């Protein structure tokens, strides 16, 4: 049992507070960046930049705050499969809605 | 485990391997149990992604269809409250992450402090949301409840719209602003509901953590709650730019 317990502690990766602080600061910086960018006129690029920054922030949260970077392959596969399925659902829905009126004008 | 259909008492005793009290009997090892609970939590979060994903998709399509109405309506939101709330929520995610670390390294008072900070920051978020909601209620921007089109038919009369130099919308387009606010309340409301549930669970966890529940080496509950809380943070990370930021210049 003691061998097992030792094995468990070895397996369970503890993310250090240093990593959390760095990610926290990065998230704060990206938040200021996205708010600052919204005050600049960039036309079509305003939403693209805003969503791009949001995706980077979400990836940072998932990888480090949610420990996916240090997780098992099963967890990584689950997250990846979920995001993939989500994009298929959104992609097909948008493909439908945005092409309904094609050729009718 | 055994080919024999009848297990003797001895065989049962032998099958009942030694394990820590928090390991469920049907798991071979703590690793297996941790992997299973982590997997289950992520499956739950995936259903949540699909749930919020539907709302995001509806927002995307309707914004594309009724673009002028969505731009004018989003000018009613206050970027400063939105940014402040983003900071509050990111900070609460950080304190939650630190809470998980405290539980893992068996720091009881640190864990209680982190959970309490997360709890308080969650309440601050909801407080700011209440201020924002009450502004919408005062201006009759709640869909279905004496909804007022005045800010969109006559933007000069509304300082929030006037500061963006909004042009008056035609009546049929102005009516579509109600759709924007419907999605605004549906999305932020659902997000706020998740926050309320999270805060309630946090209250329970603070109570349990003070009794030393999560600092004995069994951190699954804190860890999985952390996943939930960070997930709620991620939803806001996307809500904030989509609702508040992307239409400021159109």
Short mmCIF file of N, CA, C and O in Angstrom, two decimals, chain A residues 1 4 7-9 11-17 20-22 24 27-28 31-32 34-35 37-44 46-48 50-51 53-55 57-59 61-62 65-68 71-72 74-75 78-79 81-83 85-86 89-90 93-94 97-98 100, chain B residues 18-20 23 28-31 34-36 38-39 42-43 45-46 49-50 52-54 56-57 60-61 63-65 79-80 83 86-87 90-94 97-98 100-101 104-106 219 223 226-228 230-231 233-234 237-238 240-242 245-246 248-250:
data_model
loop_
_atom_site.label_atom_id
_atom_site.label_comp_id
_atom_site.label_asym_id
_atom_site.label_seq_id
_atom_site.Cartn_x
_atom_site.Cartn_y
_atom_site.Cartn_z
N UNK A 1 0.83 -1.20 0.00
CA UNK A 1 0.00 0.00 0.00
C UNK A 1 0.85 1.25 0.00
O UNK A 1 0.59 2.22 -0.70
N UNK A 4 2.03 1.86 -3.29
CA UNK A 4 0.96 2.41 -4.11
C UNK A 4 0.81 3.91 -3.84
O UNK A 4 0.70 4.72 -4.76
N UNK A 7 3.41 5.84 -5.41
CA UNK A 7 3.19 5.90 -6.85
C UNK A 7 2.17 6.99 -7.17
O UNK A 7 2.35 7.78 -8.08
N UNK A 8 1.09 7.07 -6.36
CA UNK A 8 0.05 8.07 -6.58
C UNK A 8 0.62 9.48 -6.52
O UNK A 8 0.34 10.32 -7.35
N UNK A 9 1.42 9.71 -5.49
CA UNK A 9 1.97 11.05 -5.33
C UNK A 9 2.88 11.40 -6.49
O UNK A 9 2.95 12.55 -6.91
N UNK A 11 2.44 10.29 -9.54
CA UNK A 11 1.61 10.49 -10.72
C UNK A 11 0.92 11.85 -10.69
O UNK A 11 0.80 12.52 -11.69
N UNK A 12 0.44 12.26 -9.50
CA UNK A 12 -0.34 13.47 -9.39
C UNK A 12 0.57 14.69 -9.46
O UNK A 12 1.30 14.98 -8.52
N UNK A 13 0.53 15.38 -10.60
CA UNK A 13 1.40 16.53 -10.79
C UNK A 13 0.80 17.75 -10.09
O UNK A 13 -0.33 18.14 -10.35
N UNK A 14 1.57 18.35 -9.20
CA UNK A 14 1.12 19.55 -8.52
C UNK A 14 1.69 20.76 -9.26
O UNK A 14 2.91 20.91 -9.35
N UNK A 15 0.79 21.59 -9.81
CA UNK A 15 1.24 22.78 -10.53
C UNK A 15 1.66 23.83 -9.50
O UNK A 15 0.94 24.09 -8.54
N UNK A 16 2.84 24.40 -9.70
CA UNK A 16 3.36 25.32 -8.69
C UNK A 16 2.71 26.69 -8.79
O UNK A 16 2.26 27.10 -9.86
N UNK A 17 2.62 27.42 -7.65
CA UNK A 17 2.00 28.74 -7.64
C UNK A 17 2.67 29.70 -8.61
O UNK A 17 2.02 30.60 -9.14
N UNK A 20 0.84 29.56 -11.75
CA UNK A 20 -0.46 30.23 -11.63
C UNK A 20 -0.30 31.75 -11.69
O UNK A 20 -1.10 32.44 -12.34
N UNK A 21 0.73 32.27 -11.03
CA UNK A 21 0.94 33.72 -11.02
C UNK A 21 1.25 34.21 -12.43
O UNK A 21 0.68 35.21 -12.90
N UNK A 22 2.13 33.48 -13.14
CA UNK A 22 2.49 33.89 -14.51
C UNK A 22 1.25 33.89 -15.40
O UNK A 22 0.99 34.84 -16.15
N UNK A 24 -1.88 34.11 -14.46
CA UNK A 24 -2.78 35.17 -13.99
C UNK A 24 -2.36 36.51 -14.59
O UNK A 24 -3.19 37.25 -15.13
N UNK A 27 -3.16 36.64 -18.21
CA UNK A 27 -4.59 36.85 -18.45
C UNK A 27 -4.96 38.32 -18.24
O UNK A 27 -5.76 38.89 -19.00
N UNK A 28 -4.38 38.93 -17.21
CA UNK A 28 -4.65 40.36 -16.97
C UNK A 28 -4.14 41.19 -18.15
O UNK A 28 -4.84 42.09 -18.63
N UNK A 31 -6.37 40.80 -21.08
CA UNK A 31 -7.63 41.52 -20.89
C UNK A 31 -7.46 43.00 -21.21
O UNK A 31 -8.26 43.59 -21.94
N UNK A 32 -6.36 43.61 -20.69
CA UNK A 32 -6.12 45.03 -21.00
C UNK A 32 -5.93 45.20 -22.50
O UNK A 32 -6.42 46.16 -23.09
N UNK A 34 -7.18 43.41 -24.96
CA UNK A 34 -8.43 43.28 -25.73
C UNK A 34 -9.32 44.50 -25.52
O UNK A 34 -9.98 44.97 -26.45
N UNK A 35 -9.32 45.05 -24.28
CA UNK A 35 -10.11 46.27 -24.05
C UNK A 35 -9.49 47.43 -24.83
O UNK A 35 -10.18 48.19 -25.51
N UNK A 37 -7.67 47.26 -27.53
CA UNK A 37 -7.86 47.06 -28.97
C UNK A 37 -9.27 47.48 -29.40
O UNK A 37 -9.47 47.92 -30.53
N UNK A 38 -10.24 47.36 -28.47
CA UNK A 38 -11.62 47.70 -28.83
C UNK A 38 -11.78 49.21 -29.02
O UNK A 38 -12.76 49.66 -29.60
N UNK A 39 -10.82 50.00 -28.50
CA UNK A 39 -10.91 51.45 -28.66
C UNK A 39 -10.26 51.91 -29.97
O UNK A 39 -10.33 53.07 -30.32
N UNK A 40 -9.60 50.96 -30.67
CA UNK A 40 -8.94 51.31 -31.94
C UNK A 40 -9.83 50.86 -33.08
O UNK A 40 -10.35 49.73 -33.07
N UNK A 41 -10.02 51.73 -34.05
CA UNK A 41 -10.84 51.39 -35.20
C UNK A 41 -10.07 50.46 -36.13
O UNK A 41 -9.03 50.84 -36.68
N UNK A 42 -10.53 49.21 -36.26
CA UNK A 42 -9.84 48.26 -37.13
C UNK A 42 -10.78 47.62 -38.13
O UNK A 42 -10.42 46.64 -38.78
N UNK A 43 -12.02 48.14 -38.20
CA UNK A 43 -12.98 47.59 -39.15
C UNK A 43 -13.28 46.13 -38.86
O UNK A 43 -13.56 45.75 -37.72
N UNK A 44 -13.16 45.30 -39.87
CA UNK A 44 -13.49 43.88 -39.75
C UNK A 44 -12.58 43.17 -38.76
O UNK A 44 -12.93 42.13 -38.20
N UNK A 46 -11.66 44.17 -35.79
CA UNK A 46 -12.03 44.31 -34.38
C UNK A 46 -12.55 43.00 -33.78
O UNK A 46 -12.01 42.52 -32.77
N UNK A 47 -13.59 42.38 -34.40
CA UNK A 47 -14.04 41.10 -33.84
C UNK A 47 -12.99 40.00 -33.93
O UNK A 47 -12.90 39.17 -33.02
N UNK A 48 -12.21 40.00 -35.01
CA UNK A 48 -11.21 38.94 -35.17
C UNK A 48 -10.16 39.02 -34.07
O UNK A 48 -9.82 38.02 -33.42
N UNK A 50 -10.50 40.54 -31.14
CA UNK A 50 -11.13 40.27 -29.83
C UNK A 50 -11.30 38.77 -29.61
O UNK A 50 -10.99 38.26 -28.53
N UNK A 51 -11.78 38.07 -30.66
CA UNK A 51 -11.99 36.62 -30.48
C UNK A 51 -10.67 35.87 -30.41
O UNK A 51 -10.53 34.91 -29.67
N UNK A 53 -7.86 36.98 -29.10
CA UNK A 53 -7.34 37.13 -27.74
C UNK A 53 -8.15 36.25 -26.77
O UNK A 53 -7.58 35.61 -25.88
N UNK A 54 -9.48 36.19 -26.99
CA UNK A 54 -10.31 35.36 -26.11
C UNK A 54 -9.89 33.89 -26.20
O UNK A 54 -9.83 33.19 -25.19
N UNK A 55 -9.59 33.43 -27.43
CA UNK A 55 -9.18 32.04 -27.60
C UNK A 55 -7.86 31.79 -26.87
O UNK A 55 -7.71 30.78 -26.16
N UNK A 57 -6.71 33.38 -24.27
CA UNK A 57 -6.99 33.36 -22.83
C UNK A 57 -7.61 32.03 -22.41
O UNK A 57 -7.20 31.43 -21.40
N UNK A 58 -8.57 31.56 -23.22
CA UNK A 58 -9.24 30.30 -22.88
C UNK A 58 -8.25 29.14 -22.88
O UNK A 58 -8.27 28.28 -21.99
N UNK A 59 -7.34 29.14 -23.88
CA UNK A 59 -6.35 28.05 -23.96
C UNK A 59 -5.44 28.09 -22.73
O UNK A 59 -5.13 27.04 -22.14
N UNK A 61 -6.20 29.21 -19.75
CA UNK A 61 -6.96 28.72 -18.59
C UNK A 61 -7.07 27.20 -18.64
O UNK A 61 -6.83 26.51 -17.64
N UNK A 62 -7.40 26.66 -19.82
CA UNK A 62 -7.59 25.21 -19.94
C UNK A 62 -6.27 24.47 -19.66
O UNK A 62 -6.24 23.50 -18.90
N UNK A 65 -4.66 26.50 -15.59
CA UNK A 65 -5.57 26.51 -14.44
C UNK A 65 -6.32 25.18 -14.34
O UNK A 65 -6.59 24.68 -13.25
N UNK A 66 -6.67 24.60 -15.49
CA UNK A 66 -7.43 23.35 -15.48
C UNK A 66 -6.51 22.14 -15.66
O UNK A 66 -6.99 21.01 -15.83
N UNK A 67 -5.21 22.37 -15.62
CA UNK A 67 -4.20 21.31 -15.56
C UNK A 67 -4.18 20.37 -16.75
O UNK A 67 -3.62 19.28 -16.66
N UNK A 68 -4.81 20.73 -17.87
CA UNK A 68 -4.87 19.78 -18.99
C UNK A 68 -3.46 19.47 -19.52
O UNK A 68 -3.17 18.35 -19.94
N UNK A 71 -2.27 16.62 -17.63
CA UNK A 71 -3.24 15.55 -17.42
C UNK A 71 -2.91 14.31 -18.25
O UNK A 71 -2.00 14.33 -19.09
N UNK A 72 -3.73 13.29 -18.05
CA UNK A 72 -3.54 12.03 -18.78
C UNK A 72 -3.97 12.21 -20.23
O UNK A 72 -4.67 13.17 -20.58
N UNK A 74 -6.11 10.50 -21.69
CA UNK A 74 -7.56 10.38 -21.74
C UNK A 74 -8.22 11.75 -21.62
O UNK A 74 -9.11 12.11 -22.40
N UNK A 75 -7.74 12.55 -20.66
CA UNK A 75 -8.31 13.89 -20.47
C UNK A 75 -8.04 14.76 -21.68
O UNK A 75 -8.94 15.46 -22.18
N UNK A 78 -10.31 13.77 -24.39
CA UNK A 78 -11.68 14.17 -24.11
C UNK A 78 -11.89 15.63 -24.46
O UNK A 78 -12.85 16.00 -25.12
N UNK A 79 -10.97 16.49 -23.99
CA UNK A 79 -11.08 17.92 -24.27
C UNK A 79 -11.00 18.18 -25.77
O UNK A 79 -11.83 18.89 -26.35
N UNK A 81 -11.62 16.10 -28.26
CA UNK A 81 -12.79 15.57 -28.96
C UNK A 81 -13.99 16.49 -28.76
O UNK A 81 -14.78 16.73 -29.67
N UNK A 82 -14.12 17.05 -27.54
CA UNK A 82 -15.23 17.95 -27.25
C UNK A 82 -15.17 19.20 -28.09
O UNK A 82 -16.16 19.60 -28.71
N UNK A 83 -13.98 19.81 -28.15
CA UNK A 83 -13.83 21.05 -28.92
C UNK A 83 -14.06 20.76 -30.41
O UNK A 83 -14.74 21.51 -31.11
N UNK A 85 -15.92 18.33 -31.76
CA UNK A 85 -17.35 18.12 -32.00
C UNK A 85 -18.10 19.45 -31.99
O UNK A 85 -18.99 19.70 -32.81
N UNK A 86 -17.72 20.30 -31.05
CA UNK A 86 -18.35 21.61 -30.92
C UNK A 86 -18.18 22.41 -32.22
O UNK A 86 -19.13 23.02 -32.73
N UNK A 89 -20.43 21.05 -34.95
CA UNK A 89 -21.84 21.45 -34.77
C UNK A 89 -22.03 22.91 -35.19
O UNK A 89 -22.96 23.25 -35.92
N UNK A 90 -21.13 23.79 -34.69
CA UNK A 90 -21.24 25.21 -35.04
C UNK A 90 -21.04 25.41 -36.54
O UNK A 90 -21.78 26.11 -37.20
N UNK A 93 -24.06 24.25 -38.57
CA UNK A 93 -25.19 25.15 -38.38
C UNK A 93 -24.98 26.45 -39.16
O UNK A 93 -25.87 26.92 -39.87
N UNK A 94 -23.77 27.02 -39.03
CA UNK A 94 -23.49 28.27 -39.74
C UNK A 94 -23.52 28.05 -41.25
O UNK A 94 -24.05 28.88 -41.99
N UNK A 97 -27.21 28.14 -42.19
CA UNK A 97 -27.86 29.45 -42.13
C UNK A 97 -27.31 30.43 -43.15
O UNK A 97 -28.06 31.21 -43.74
N UNK A 98 -25.99 30.40 -43.36
CA UNK A 98 -25.42 31.42 -44.24
C UNK A 98 -25.55 31.08 -45.72
O UNK A 98 -25.22 31.89 -46.56
N UNK A 100 -28.54 29.54 -46.96
CA UNK A 100 -29.94 29.29 -47.28
C UNK A 100 -30.44 30.13 -48.43
O UNK A 100 -31.23 29.69 -49.25
N UNK B 18 -6.18 -3.49 0.53
CA UNK B 18 -5.97 -2.31 1.37
C UNK B 18 -6.05 -1.06 0.51
O UNK B 18 -5.53 -1.02 -0.60
N UNK B 19 -6.73 -0.05 1.02
CA UNK B 19 -6.74 1.22 0.27
C UNK B 19 -7.08 2.35 1.23
O UNK B 19 -7.67 2.11 2.29
N UNK B 20 -6.74 3.60 0.84
CA UNK B 20 -7.10 4.72 1.71
C UNK B 20 -8.61 4.83 1.85
O UNK B 20 -9.35 4.37 0.95
N UNK B 23 -10.74 6.01 -1.04
CA UNK B 23 -10.79 5.29 -2.31
C UNK B 23 -12.03 4.42 -2.36
O UNK B 23 -12.27 3.60 -1.48
N UNK B 28 -9.48 -0.06 -8.49
CA UNK B 28 -8.28 -0.82 -8.14
C UNK B 28 -7.27 0.04 -7.42
O UNK B 28 -6.67 -0.35 -6.43
N UNK B 29 -7.05 1.24 -7.97
CA UNK B 29 -6.04 2.13 -7.40
C UNK B 29 -6.60 3.55 -7.31
O UNK B 29 -7.61 3.87 -7.95
N UNK B 30 -5.93 4.42 -6.55
CA UNK B 30 -6.31 5.83 -6.48
C UNK B 30 -6.14 6.48 -7.84
O UNK B 30 -6.92 7.35 -8.23
N UNK B 31 -5.11 6.08 -8.59
CA UNK B 31 -4.90 6.62 -9.94
C UNK B 31 -6.13 6.41 -10.80
O UNK B 31 -6.59 7.31 -11.48
N UNK B 34 -8.94 8.64 -9.62
CA UNK B 34 -8.72 10.03 -10.02
C UNK B 34 -8.97 10.23 -11.50
O UNK B 34 -9.62 11.21 -11.91
N UNK B 35 -8.46 9.29 -12.33
CA UNK B 35 -8.68 9.40 -13.77
C UNK B 35 -10.16 9.35 -14.10
O UNK B 35 -10.65 10.11 -14.94
N UNK B 36 -10.89 8.44 -13.43
CA UNK B 36 -12.31 8.28 -13.72
C UNK B 36 -13.09 9.54 -13.36
O UNK B 36 -13.93 10.01 -14.13
N UNK B 38 -11.91 12.61 -13.00
CA UNK B 38 -11.49 13.70 -13.87
C UNK B 38 -12.17 13.59 -15.23
O UNK B 38 -12.68 14.58 -15.77
N UNK B 39 -12.21 12.38 -15.75
CA UNK B 39 -12.87 12.12 -17.04
C UNK B 39 -14.35 12.50 -16.97
O UNK B 39 -14.89 13.17 -17.85
N UNK B 42 -14.90 16.23 -16.93
CA UNK B 42 -14.72 16.82 -18.25
C UNK B 42 -15.90 16.50 -19.17
O UNK B 42 -16.30 17.34 -19.97
N UNK B 43 -16.47 15.30 -19.05
CA UNK B 43 -17.65 14.98 -19.86
C UNK B 43 -18.78 15.93 -19.52
O UNK B 43 -19.48 16.44 -20.39
N UNK B 45 -18.43 18.95 -18.35
CA UNK B 45 -18.09 20.26 -18.90
C UNK B 45 -18.33 20.32 -20.41
O UNK B 45 -18.72 21.35 -20.94
N UNK B 46 -18.13 19.18 -21.10
CA UNK B 46 -18.40 19.17 -22.54
C UNK B 46 -19.88 19.39 -22.81
O UNK B 46 -20.24 20.11 -23.75
N UNK B 49 -20.33 22.97 -22.58
CA UNK B 49 -19.83 23.69 -23.75
C UNK B 49 -20.88 23.65 -24.86
O UNK B 49 -21.16 24.65 -25.51
N UNK B 50 -21.50 22.47 -25.06
CA UNK B 50 -22.52 22.35 -26.09
C UNK B 50 -23.71 23.25 -25.77
O UNK B 50 -24.29 23.89 -26.63
N UNK B 52 -23.84 26.13 -23.84
CA UNK B 52 -23.52 27.53 -24.09
C UNK B 52 -23.22 27.75 -25.57
O UNK B 52 -23.49 28.83 -26.12
N UNK B 53 -22.65 26.72 -26.23
CA UNK B 53 -22.34 26.83 -27.65
C UNK B 53 -23.58 27.13 -28.48
O UNK B 53 -23.52 27.90 -29.43
N UNK B 54 -24.72 26.56 -28.11
CA UNK B 54 -25.96 26.84 -28.81
C UNK B 54 -26.31 28.32 -28.73
O UNK B 54 -26.68 28.95 -29.73
N UNK B 56 -24.18 30.80 -28.12
CA UNK B 56 -23.19 31.56 -28.88
C UNK B 56 -23.51 31.51 -30.38
O UNK B 56 -23.37 32.51 -31.08
N UNK B 57 -23.91 30.33 -30.86
CA UNK B 57 -24.23 30.19 -32.28
C UNK B 57 -25.42 31.05 -32.65
O UNK B 57 -25.41 31.73 -33.68
N UNK B 60 -24.29 34.56 -32.94
CA UNK B 60 -23.51 34.77 -34.17
C UNK B 60 -24.43 34.95 -35.37
O UNK B 60 -24.26 35.87 -36.18
N UNK B 61 -25.42 34.06 -35.49
CA UNK B 61 -26.31 34.10 -36.66
C UNK B 61 -27.18 35.35 -36.62
O UNK B 61 -27.29 36.08 -37.61
N UNK B 63 -26.70 38.14 -35.00
CA UNK B 63 -25.91 39.36 -35.16
C UNK B 63 -25.63 39.60 -36.64
O UNK B 63 -25.65 40.72 -37.12
N UNK B 64 -25.39 38.52 -37.36
CA UNK B 64 -25.13 38.64 -38.79
C UNK B 64 -26.37 39.11 -39.55
O UNK B 64 -26.28 39.90 -40.47
N UNK B 65 -27.53 38.61 -39.13
CA UNK B 65 -28.78 38.97 -39.81
C UNK B 65 -29.20 40.41 -39.52
O UNK B 65 -29.64 41.13 -40.39
N UNK B 79 -18.63 49.37 -21.13
CA UNK B 79 -17.37 48.62 -21.26
C UNK B 79 -16.62 48.58 -19.93
O UNK B 79 -15.93 47.60 -19.63
N UNK B 80 -16.75 49.64 -19.12
CA UNK B 80 -15.98 49.69 -17.89
C UNK B 80 -16.48 48.67 -16.87
O UNK B 80 -15.69 47.97 -16.25
N UNK B 83 -15.28 45.30 -18.22
CA UNK B 83 -13.84 45.05 -18.00
C UNK B 83 -13.58 44.75 -16.54
O UNK B 83 -12.82 43.84 -16.21
N UNK B 86 -14.54 41.34 -15.75
CA UNK B 86 -13.56 40.38 -16.29
C UNK B 86 -12.38 40.25 -15.33
O UNK B 86 -11.93 39.15 -15.03
N UNK B 87 -11.89 41.40 -14.83
CA UNK B 87 -10.78 41.36 -13.88
C UNK B 87 -11.18 40.58 -12.63
O UNK B 87 -10.41 39.76 -12.12
N UNK B 90 -11.35 36.79 -13.46
CA UNK B 90 -10.03 36.20 -13.66
C UNK B 90 -9.31 36.07 -12.32
O UNK B 90 -8.67 35.05 -12.04
N UNK B 91 -9.45 37.09 -11.47
CA UNK B 91 -8.84 37.01 -10.13
C UNK B 91 -9.42 35.85 -9.34
O UNK B 91 -8.71 35.14 -8.64
N UNK B 92 -10.75 35.66 -9.47
CA UNK B 92 -11.37 34.57 -8.71
C UNK B 92 -10.88 33.22 -9.24
O UNK B 92 -10.73 32.27 -8.48
N UNK B 93 -10.61 33.14 -10.56
CA UNK B 93 -10.06 31.90 -11.10
C UNK B 93 -8.67 31.65 -10.54
O UNK B 93 -8.30 30.51 -10.23
N UNK B 94 -7.89 32.73 -10.41
CA UNK B 94 -6.55 32.61 -9.85
C UNK B 94 -6.61 32.14 -8.39
O UNK B 94 -5.89 31.20 -8.00
N UNK B 97 -7.42 28.51 -8.35
CA UNK B 97 -6.27 27.68 -8.71
C UNK B 97 -5.32 27.55 -7.52
O UNK B 97 -4.79 26.47 -7.24
N UNK B 98 -5.11 28.69 -6.81
CA UNK B 98 -4.25 28.65 -5.63
C UNK B 98 -4.87 27.77 -4.54
O UNK B 98 -4.15 27.10 -3.79
N UNK B 100 -6.62 25.08 -5.06
CA UNK B 100 -6.32 23.69 -5.42
C UNK B 100 -4.90 23.35 -4.99
O UNK B 100 -4.64 22.28 -4.43
N UNK B 101 -3.99 24.29 -5.21
CA UNK B 101 -2.60 24.05 -4.80
C UNK B 101 -2.50 23.88 -3.28
O UNK B 101 -1.81 22.99 -2.77
N UNK B 104 -3.69 20.50 -2.37
CA UNK B 104 -2.72 19.47 -2.76
C UNK B 104 -1.53 19.42 -1.80
O UNK B 104 -0.98 18.36 -1.54
N UNK B 105 -1.13 20.61 -1.30
CA UNK B 105 0.03 20.65 -0.42
C UNK B 105 -0.40 20.68 1.06
O UNK B 105 0.40 20.99 1.93
N UNK B 106 -1.69 20.40 1.29
CA UNK B 106 -2.24 20.25 2.65
C UNK B 106 -2.08 21.49 3.52
O UNK B 106 -1.68 21.40 4.68
N UNK B 219 -8.08 15.31 -2.74
CA UNK B 219 -8.41 16.67 -3.21
C UNK B 219 -9.39 16.67 -4.38
O UNK B 219 -9.66 17.71 -4.97
N UNK B 223 -10.51 19.88 -6.66
CA UNK B 223 -9.98 19.90 -8.02
C UNK B 223 -11.11 19.99 -9.04
O UNK B 223 -11.06 20.81 -9.96
N UNK B 226 -12.76 23.23 -9.00
CA UNK B 226 -11.89 24.17 -9.70
C UNK B 226 -12.13 24.13 -11.20
O UNK B 226 -12.24 25.17 -11.85
N UNK B 227 -12.27 22.93 -11.75
CA UNK B 227 -12.54 22.80 -13.19
C UNK B 227 -13.84 23.52 -13.56
O UNK B 227 -13.91 24.24 -14.55
N UNK B 228 -14.86 23.33 -12.73
CA UNK B 228 -16.15 23.98 -12.97
C UNK B 228 -16.00 25.50 -12.94
O UNK B 228 -16.46 26.21 -13.83
N UNK B 230 -13.31 27.38 -13.34
CA UNK B 230 -12.53 27.88 -14.47
C UNK B 230 -13.35 27.83 -15.76
O UNK B 230 -13.22 28.70 -16.62
N UNK B 231 -14.20 26.81 -15.87
CA UNK B 231 -15.06 26.72 -17.04
C UNK B 231 -15.99 27.93 -17.10
O UNK B 231 -16.17 28.54 -18.17
N UNK B 233 -15.42 30.78 -15.89
CA UNK B 233 -14.54 31.88 -16.27
C UNK B 233 -14.35 31.93 -17.78
O UNK B 233 -14.41 32.99 -18.41
N UNK B 234 -14.15 30.76 -18.40
CA UNK B 234 -13.93 30.71 -19.85
C UNK B 234 -15.16 31.21 -20.60
O UNK B 234 -15.05 31.95 -21.58
N UNK B 237 -14.97 34.79 -20.57
CA UNK B 237 -13.89 35.25 -21.45
C UNK B 237 -14.41 35.42 -22.88
O UNK B 237 -13.96 36.31 -23.61
N UNK B 238 -15.38 34.59 -23.30
CA UNK B 238 -15.95 34.76 -24.63
C UNK B 238 -17.14 35.72 -24.63
O UNK B 238 -17.36 36.45 -25.60
N UNK B 240 -17.59 38.38 -22.81
CA UNK B 240 -17.16 39.77 -22.67
C UNK B 240 -16.83 40.41 -24.03
O UNK B 240 -17.44 41.43 -24.38
N UNK B 241 -15.93 39.84 -24.86
CA UNK B 241 -15.69 40.49 -26.14
C UNK B 241 -16.90 40.48 -27.06
O UNK B 241 -17.17 41.47 -27.74
N UNK B 242 -17.66 39.36 -27.07
CA UNK B 242 -18.78 39.27 -28.01
C UNK B 242 -19.88 40.27 -27.68
O UNK B 242 -20.46 40.88 -28.57
N UNK B 245 -17.41 44.25 -26.62
CA UNK B 245 -16.29 44.90 -27.31
C UNK B 245 -16.41 44.99 -28.83
O UNK B 245 -16.03 46.00 -29.41
N UNK B 246 -16.92 43.94 -29.49
CA UNK B 246 -16.69 43.86 -30.93
C UNK B 246 -17.51 44.85 -31.74
O UNK B 246 -17.24 45.05 -32.91
N UNK B 248 -18.00 48.15 -30.91
CA UNK B 248 -17.80 49.52 -30.47
C UNK B 248 -17.57 50.49 -31.62
O UNK B 248 -17.87 51.68 -31.51
N UNK B 249 -17.04 50.01 -32.74
CA UNK B 249 -16.69 50.95 -33.81
C UNK B 249 -17.60 50.86 -35.01
O UNK B 249 -17.38 51.55 -36.00
N UNK B 250 -18.62 49.99 -34.95
CA UNK B 250 -19.44 49.84 -36.16
C UNK B 250 -20.58 50.86 -36.19
O UNK B 250 -20.97 51.36 -35.16
#
